[in-house]
Amino acid sequence: IGGSGTKMSNRVVCREASHAGSWYTATGSQLNAQLEGWLSQAQTTKRPARAIIAPHAGYTYCGACAAFAYKQIDPSITRRVFILGPSHHVPLSRCALSPAEVYRTPLYDLRIDQKVYADLWKTGMFERMTLQTDEEEHSIEMQLPYTAKAMESHKDDFAIVPILVGALNESKEQDYGKLLSKYLADPSNLFVISSDFCHWGQRFRYTYYDETQGEIYRSIEHLDKMGMSIIEQLDPISFSNYLKKYRNTICGRHPIGVLLNAVEELKKNGVDMNCSFLNYAQSSQCRNWQDSSVSYAAGALIVH
């Protein structure tokens, strides 16, 4: 390979499926069967979604819930999948792009859209994460097998745009929302927003409990559903106010904030959208102060 003017190092930088074998099965055929099983249980109601919100825990916990979001994808029109996930391990005040060109999954490899990456890089708004940071983070990776599965009928026709979202303040959420709104406006793009909902319990240092709701897990559900209905209103300020008031430990609050701000930008241009949640689940039912749980929700955004 090579020839004049091409770089001789034709080694493609790959991000390994570092959580395969622990957070989900590393065996392609087994993973495929699991994903098919979960997708067959979910209804298609909101297709084609322009954006989905999906959880990023181990598949044994949230695989069934995530299927409700991925079922709303139309692979025949999707050419690019933007995946926005929160940073769990490294402090990040902006958004970061991957150094990789290819993301591995046990199903097949996904390639990063280098043209979009170059355009984003040119804005000066992004930093570059290291490959190690990328491989340690699970919030984007947990969306990859589902993305691969949902897109398998057009697997050679699409690329991904992974974006690691830092702990953005409100004005930065607005800036990134504005920047990404032109991509959200394009029907050939799909946005995957990676977020779990309430992390409840002493180990998460979050033990909000509204006794009027009954058992603790009911209070958690009530709190989450309040947040979900605010997200459905597509108003970034209401969502910020909700987070300030209840401090709900929604780990993808910044990716969600970026999406809501992108939607806000398109609304100014008269684009009509609606968002609805299709499934909600908890890893376990908390009944006492020693318990802990994580909540999961699947949502879809439709552009009319």
CSV table of C-alpha atoms in Angstrom, one decimal:
chain,number,residue,atom,x,y,z
A,1,ILE,CA,0.0,0.0,0.0
A,2,GLY,CA,1.2,3.6,0.1
A,3,GLY,CA,2.5,5.2,-3.1
A,4,SER,CA,3.5,8.8,-3.4
A,5,GLY,CA,2.2,11.2,-0.8
A,6,THR,CA,0.3,8.6,1.3
A,7,LYS,CA,1.6,7.9,4.8
A,8,MET,CA,3.3,4.6,5.0
A,9,SER,CA,1.9,3.7,8.4
A,10,ASN,CA,-1.3,2.2,7.3
A,11,ARG,CA,-2.1,0.9,10.7
A,12,VAL,CA,-5.7,1.8,11.5
A,13,VAL,CA,-6.2,3.0,15.1
A,14,CYS,CA,-8.8,0.7,16.7
A,15,ARG,CA,-10.6,1.0,19.9
A,16,GLU,CA,-11.0,-2.4,21.3
A,17,ALA,CA,-14.4,-3.7,22.8
A,18,SER,CA,-12.8,-3.3,26.2
A,19,HIS,CA,-16.0,-4.1,28.2
A,20,ALA,CA,-16.9,-7.2,26.2
A,21,GLY,CA,-16.7,-10.3,28.3
A,22,SER,CA,-17.7,-8.4,31.5
A,23,TRP,CA,-20.5,-5.9,30.7
A,24,TYR,CA,-21.9,-7.9,27.8
A,25,THR,CA,-20.9,-11.2,26.1
A,26,ALA,CA,-17.9,-11.2,23.9
A,27,THR,CA,-19.2,-14.0,21.7
A,28,GLY,CA,-20.7,-12.5,18.6
A,29,SER,CA,-23.4,-15.2,18.0
A,30,GLN,CA,-24.5,-15.1,21.6
A,31,LEU,CA,-24.6,-11.3,21.7
A,32,ASN,CA,-26.6,-11.3,18.4
A,33,ALA,CA,-29.2,-13.7,19.8
A,34,GLN,CA,-29.6,-11.7,23.0
A,35,LEU,CA,-30.0,-8.4,21.2
A,36,GLU,CA,-32.5,-10.1,18.8
A,37,GLY,CA,-34.5,-11.4,21.8
A,38,TRP,CA,-34.7,-8.0,23.5
A,39,LEU,CA,-35.6,-6.2,20.2
A,40,SER,CA,-38.3,-8.7,19.5
A,41,GLN,CA,-40.0,-7.8,22.8
A,42,ALA,CA,-40.0,-4.1,22.0
A,43,GLN,CA,-42.6,-2.3,20.0
A,44,THR,CA,-41.9,0.0,17.1
A,45,THR,CA,-44.0,3.2,17.7
A,46,LYS,CA,-41.8,6.2,17.1
A,47,ARG,CA,-40.0,5.3,14.0
A,48,PRO,CA,-38.0,6.8,12.5
A,49,ALA,CA,-36.4,8.4,15.5
A,50,ARG,CA,-34.0,11.3,14.9
A,51,ALA,CA,-32.5,10.8,18.4
A,52,ILE,CA,-32.9,8.2,21.1
A,53,ILE,CA,-32.0,8.2,24.8
A,54,ALA,CA,-30.7,4.8,25.9
A,55,PRO,CA,-29.1,3.4,29.1
A,56,HIS,CA,-25.5,2.2,29.3
A,57,ALA,CA,-25.3,-0.3,32.1
A,58,GLY,CA,-24.4,-4.0,31.7
A,59,TYR,CA,-26.9,-5.6,29.3
A,60,THR,CA,-28.2,-8.0,31.9
A,61,TYR,CA,-29.5,-5.0,33.7
A,62,CYS,CA,-30.6,-2.7,30.9
A,63,GLY,CA,-30.5,-4.6,27.7
A,64,ALA,CA,-34.3,-5.2,27.6
A,65,CYS,CA,-35.0,-1.5,28.3
A,66,ALA,CA,-32.5,-0.2,25.7
A,67,ALA,CA,-34.2,-2.3,23.0
A,68,PHE,CA,-37.2,0.0,23.1
A,69,ALA,CA,-35.0,2.9,22.0
A,70,TYR,CA,-33.1,1.0,19.3
A,71,LYS,CA,-36.3,-0.4,17.9
A,72,GLN,CA,-37.2,3.1,16.7
A,73,ILE,CA,-34.3,3.4,14.3
A,74,ASP,CA,-34.8,3.3,10.6
A,75,PRO,CA,-31.5,1.9,9.2
A,76,SER,CA,-32.5,2.6,5.6
A,77,ILE,CA,-32.3,6.3,6.0
A,78,THR,CA,-29.5,6.5,8.7
A,79,ARG,CA,-26.0,7.3,7.4
A,80,ARG,CA,-24.4,8.6,10.5
A,81,VAL,CA,-24.9,7.8,14.2
A,82,PHE,CA,-23.7,10.4,16.6
A,83,ILE,CA,-23.2,8.9,20.1
A,84,LEU,CA,-23.0,11.3,23.0
A,85,GLY,CA,-21.9,9.8,26.3
A,86,PRO,CA,-20.9,11.2,29.7
A,87,SER,CA,-17.3,10.9,31.0
A,88,HIS,CA,-17.2,8.7,34.1
A,89,HIS,CA,-13.5,8.5,34.8
A,90,VAL,CA,-11.7,11.7,33.6
A,91,PRO,CA,-12.6,15.2,34.6
A,92,LEU,CA,-13.6,17.0,31.4
A,93,SER,CA,-15.0,20.5,31.1
A,94,ARG,CA,-15.6,20.3,27.3
A,95,CYS,CA,-16.3,17.6,24.8
A,96,ALA,CA,-13.7,15.2,23.5
A,97,LEU,CA,-13.2,13.3,20.2
A,98,SER,CA,-11.6,9.8,19.9
A,99,PRO,CA,-8.2,9.2,18.5
A,100,ALA,CA,-9.5,6.0,17.0
A,101,GLU,CA,-10.7,5.4,13.4
A,102,VAL,CA,-12.5,2.2,14.1
A,103,TYR,CA,-14.5,1.0,17.1
A,104,ARG,CA,-14.6,-2.8,17.5
A,105,THR,CA,-17.7,-4.7,18.5
A,106,PRO,CA,-18.2,-8.5,18.8
A,107,LEU,CA,-20.7,-8.1,15.8
A,108,TYR,CA,-18.7,-6.1,13.4
A,109,ASP,CA,-16.4,-3.0,13.3
A,110,LEU,CA,-17.8,0.5,13.2
A,111,ARG,CA,-15.9,3.2,11.5
A,112,ILE,CA,-15.7,6.8,12.6
A,113,ASP,CA,-16.8,9.5,10.1
A,114,GLN,CA,-13.5,11.3,9.7
A,115,LYS,CA,-15.0,14.1,7.6
A,116,VAL,CA,-17.4,15.1,10.4
A,117,TYR,CA,-14.7,14.6,12.9
A,118,ALA,CA,-12.4,17.0,11.0
A,119,ASP,CA,-15.3,19.6,10.8
A,120,LEU,CA,-15.9,19.3,14.6
A,121,TRP,CA,-12.2,19.5,15.3
A,122,LYS,CA,-11.9,22.7,13.3
A,123,THR,CA,-14.3,24.5,15.6
A,124,GLY,CA,-11.7,24.5,18.3
A,125,MET,CA,-14.4,23.4,20.8
A,126,PHE,CA,-13.1,19.9,21.2
A,127,GLU,CA,-10.2,18.1,22.9
A,128,ARG,CA,-8.8,14.8,22.0
A,129,MET,CA,-9.1,11.9,24.4
A,130,THR,CA,-6.4,9.3,24.7
A,131,LEU,CA,-7.1,5.8,23.5
A,132,GLN,CA,-6.8,4.7,27.1
A,133,THR,CA,-9.5,7.1,28.3
A,134,ASP,CA,-11.7,6.0,25.4
A,135,GLU,CA,-11.3,2.3,26.2
A,136,GLU,CA,-11.9,2.8,29.9
A,137,GLU,CA,-15.1,4.7,29.3
A,138,HIS,CA,-18.3,2.5,29.0
A,139,SER,CA,-21.0,5.1,28.2
A,140,ILE,CA,-20.3,5.2,24.4
A,141,GLU,CA,-19.2,1.5,24.2
A,142,MET,CA,-22.5,0.2,25.6
A,143,GLN,CA,-24.3,1.8,22.7
A,144,LEU,CA,-22.1,0.2,20.0
A,145,PRO,CA,-23.4,-3.4,19.9
A,146,TYR,CA,-27.0,-2.1,19.8
A,147,THR,CA,-26.1,0.4,17.1
A,148,ALA,CA,-24.4,-2.4,15.1
A,149,LYS,CA,-27.4,-4.6,15.5
A,150,ALA,CA,-30.0,-2.0,14.6
A,151,MET,CA,-28.0,-1.0,11.5
A,152,GLU,CA,-26.9,-4.4,10.4
A,153,SER,CA,-29.1,-4.4,7.2
A,154,HIS,CA,-27.1,-1.3,6.1
A,155,LYS,CA,-23.8,-2.0,7.8
A,156,ASP,CA,-21.6,-0.8,5.0
A,157,ASP,CA,-23.5,2.4,4.5
A,158,PHE,CA,-23.0,4.2,7.8
A,159,ALA,CA,-20.4,5.6,10.1
A,160,ILE,CA,-20.4,6.8,13.7
A,161,VAL,CA,-19.5,10.1,15.4
A,162,PRO,CA,-18.6,9.3,19.1
A,163,ILE,CA,-18.5,12.4,21.4
A,164,LEU,CA,-17.4,12.2,25.0
A,165,VAL,CA,-19.3,14.9,26.9
A,166,GLY,CA,-17.7,16.6,29.9
A,167,ALA,CA,-19.3,18.3,32.9
A,168,LEU,CA,-20.6,21.2,30.9
A,169,ASN,CA,-22.1,24.4,32.4
A,170,GLU,CA,-25.3,25.6,30.9
A,171,SER,CA,-23.8,28.0,28.5
A,172,LYS,CA,-21.5,25.3,27.1
A,173,GLU,CA,-24.4,22.9,26.7
A,174,GLN,CA,-26.0,25.7,24.7
A,175,ASP,CA,-22.8,26.2,22.6
A,176,TYR,CA,-22.6,22.5,21.8
A,177,GLY,CA,-26.3,22.3,21.2
A,178,LYS,CA,-26.1,25.1,18.6
A,179,LEU,CA,-23.1,23.5,16.9
A,180,LEU,CA,-24.8,20.0,16.7
A,181,SER,CA,-28.2,21.4,15.7
A,182,LYS,CA,-27.3,21.4,12.0
A,183,TYR,CA,-26.5,17.7,12.2
A,184,LEU,CA,-29.7,17.0,14.1
A,185,ALA,CA,-31.6,18.8,11.3
A,186,ASP,CA,-30.4,16.2,8.8
A,187,PRO,CA,-32.7,13.1,8.6
A,188,SER,CA,-29.7,10.9,7.6
A,189,ASN,CA,-28.2,11.5,11.1
A,190,LEU,CA,-29.3,9.7,14.2
A,191,PHE,CA,-28.3,10.9,17.7
A,192,VAL,CA,-27.8,8.3,20.5
A,193,ILE,CA,-27.8,10.0,23.9
A,194,SER,CA,-26.3,7.6,26.5
A,195,SER,CA,-27.7,8.0,30.0
A,196,ASP,CA,-28.9,6.1,33.0
A,197,PHE,CA,-31.3,7.7,35.3
A,198,CYS,CA,-31.4,7.8,39.1
A,199,HIS,CA,-28.5,6.2,41.0
A,200,TRP,CA,-30.0,5.7,44.4
A,201,GLY,CA,-28.3,4.6,47.6
A,202,GLN,CA,-25.6,5.4,50.1
A,203,ARG,CA,-22.9,4.2,47.7
A,204,PHE,CA,-24.0,6.8,45.2
A,205,ARG,CA,-24.4,9.4,48.0
A,206,TYR,CA,-28.0,10.0,46.9
A,207,THR,CA,-30.9,9.1,49.1
A,208,TYR,CA,-33.7,11.4,48.2
A,209,TYR,CA,-37.0,9.9,49.5
A,210,ASP,CA,-40.5,11.3,49.2
A,211,GLU,CA,-42.5,9.2,51.7
A,212,THR,CA,-45.8,10.3,50.2
A,213,GLN,CA,-44.9,8.0,47.2
A,214,GLY,CA,-44.8,4.8,49.4
A,215,GLU,CA,-41.8,2.5,49.1
A,216,ILE,CA,-38.4,3.9,48.3
A,217,TYR,CA,-38.4,2.5,44.7
A,218,ARG,CA,-41.8,4.2,44.1
A,219,SER,CA,-40.3,7.5,45.2
A,220,ILE,CA,-37.4,6.9,42.8
A,221,GLU,CA,-39.8,6.1,39.9
A,222,HIS,CA,-41.8,9.2,40.7
A,223,LEU,CA,-38.6,11.4,40.7
A,224,ASP,CA,-37.4,9.8,37.4
A,225,LYS,CA,-40.7,10.1,35.7
A,226,MET,CA,-40.9,13.8,36.6
A,227,GLY,CA,-37.5,14.3,34.9
A,228,MET,CA,-38.6,12.2,31.9
A,229,SER,CA,-41.8,14.3,31.4
A,230,ILE,CA,-39.6,17.5,31.6
A,231,ILE,CA,-37.3,16.1,29.0
A,232,GLU,CA,-40.4,15.3,26.9
A,233,GLN,CA,-41.3,19.1,27.1
A,234,LEU,CA,-38.0,19.7,25.2
A,235,ASP,CA,-37.1,22.7,27.3
A,236,PRO,CA,-33.5,22.9,28.5
A,237,ILE,CA,-34.1,25.5,31.2
A,238,SER,CA,-36.9,23.4,32.8
A,239,PHE,CA,-34.5,20.4,32.8
A,240,SER,CA,-31.7,22.4,34.4
A,241,ASN,CA,-34.1,23.7,37.1
A,242,TYR,CA,-35.3,20.2,37.8
A,243,LEU,CA,-31.7,19.0,38.3
A,244,LYS,CA,-30.9,21.9,40.5
A,245,LYS,CA,-34.0,21.3,42.7
A,246,TYR,CA,-33.8,17.5,43.1
A,247,ARG,CA,-30.1,16.8,42.2
A,248,ASN,CA,-31.3,13.6,40.5
A,249,THR,CA,-28.2,11.5,39.7
A,250,ILE,CA,-28.9,11.2,35.9
A,251,CYS,CA,-25.4,10.5,34.7
A,252,GLY,CA,-26.1,11.6,31.1
A,253,ARG,CA,-27.6,14.9,32.1
A,254,HIS,CA,-25.0,16.8,30.1
A,255,PRO,CA,-25.5,14.8,26.9
A,256,ILE,CA,-29.3,15.2,27.4
A,257,GLY,CA,-28.7,19.0,28.0
A,258,VAL,CA,-26.8,19.2,24.7
A,259,LEU,CA,-29.6,17.5,22.9
A,260,LEU,CA,-32.3,19.7,24.4
A,261,ASN,CA,-30.3,22.8,23.4
A,262,ALA,CA,-29.9,21.5,19.8
A,263,VAL,CA,-33.7,20.9,19.7
A,264,GLU,CA,-34.2,24.5,21.1
A,265,GLU,CA,-32.1,25.8,18.2
A,266,LEU,CA,-34.1,23.9,15.6
A,267,LYS,CA,-37.4,25.0,17.2
A,268,LYS,CA,-36.3,28.7,16.6
A,269,ASN,CA,-36.2,27.7,12.9
A,270,GLY,CA,-39.7,26.4,13.1
A,271,VAL,CA,-38.9,22.6,13.2
A,272,ASP,CA,-41.6,20.6,14.9
A,273,MET,CA,-40.4,17.8,17.2
A,274,ASN,CA,-41.7,15.6,19.9
A,275,CYS,CA,-40.0,13.3,22.4
A,276,SER,CA,-41.5,10.4,24.3
A,277,PHE,CA,-40.2,7.8,26.7
A,278,LEU,CA,-41.2,4.2,25.8
A,279,ASN,CA,-39.8,2.2,28.7
A,280,TYR,CA,-38.6,2.5,32.3
A,281,ALA,CA,-36.8,0.0,34.5
A,282,GLN,CA,-34.8,-0.3,37.7
A,283,SER,CA,-31.9,-2.6,38.4
A,284,SER,CA,-33.7,-3.6,41.7
A,285,GLN,CA,-36.4,-2.4,44.0
A,286,CYS,CA,-35.1,-0.3,46.9
A,287,ARG,CA,-37.1,-0.8,50.1
A,288,ASN,CA,-34.6,0.2,52.8
A,289,TRP,CA,-31.6,2.5,53.4
A,290,GLN,CA,-29.1,-0.3,52.8
A,291,ASP,CA,-30.4,-0.9,49.2
A,292,SER,CA,-29.2,0.7,46.0
A,293,SER,CA,-30.4,0.8,42.5
A,294,VAL,CA,-29.9,2.4,39.1
A,295,SER,CA,-32.8,3.4,36.8
A,296,TYR,CA,-33.0,3.1,33.0
A,297,ALA,CA,-35.2,4.8,30.5
A,298,ALA,CA,-35.6,4.5,26.7
A,299,GLY,CA,-36.8,7.5,24.8
A,300,ALA,CA,-37.2,8.7,21.2
A,301,LEU,CA,-37.2,12.1,19.5
A,302,ILE,CA,-39.2,12.4,16.3
A,303,VAL,CA,-39.0,15.3,13.8
A,304,HIS,CA,-42.3,15.9,12.1
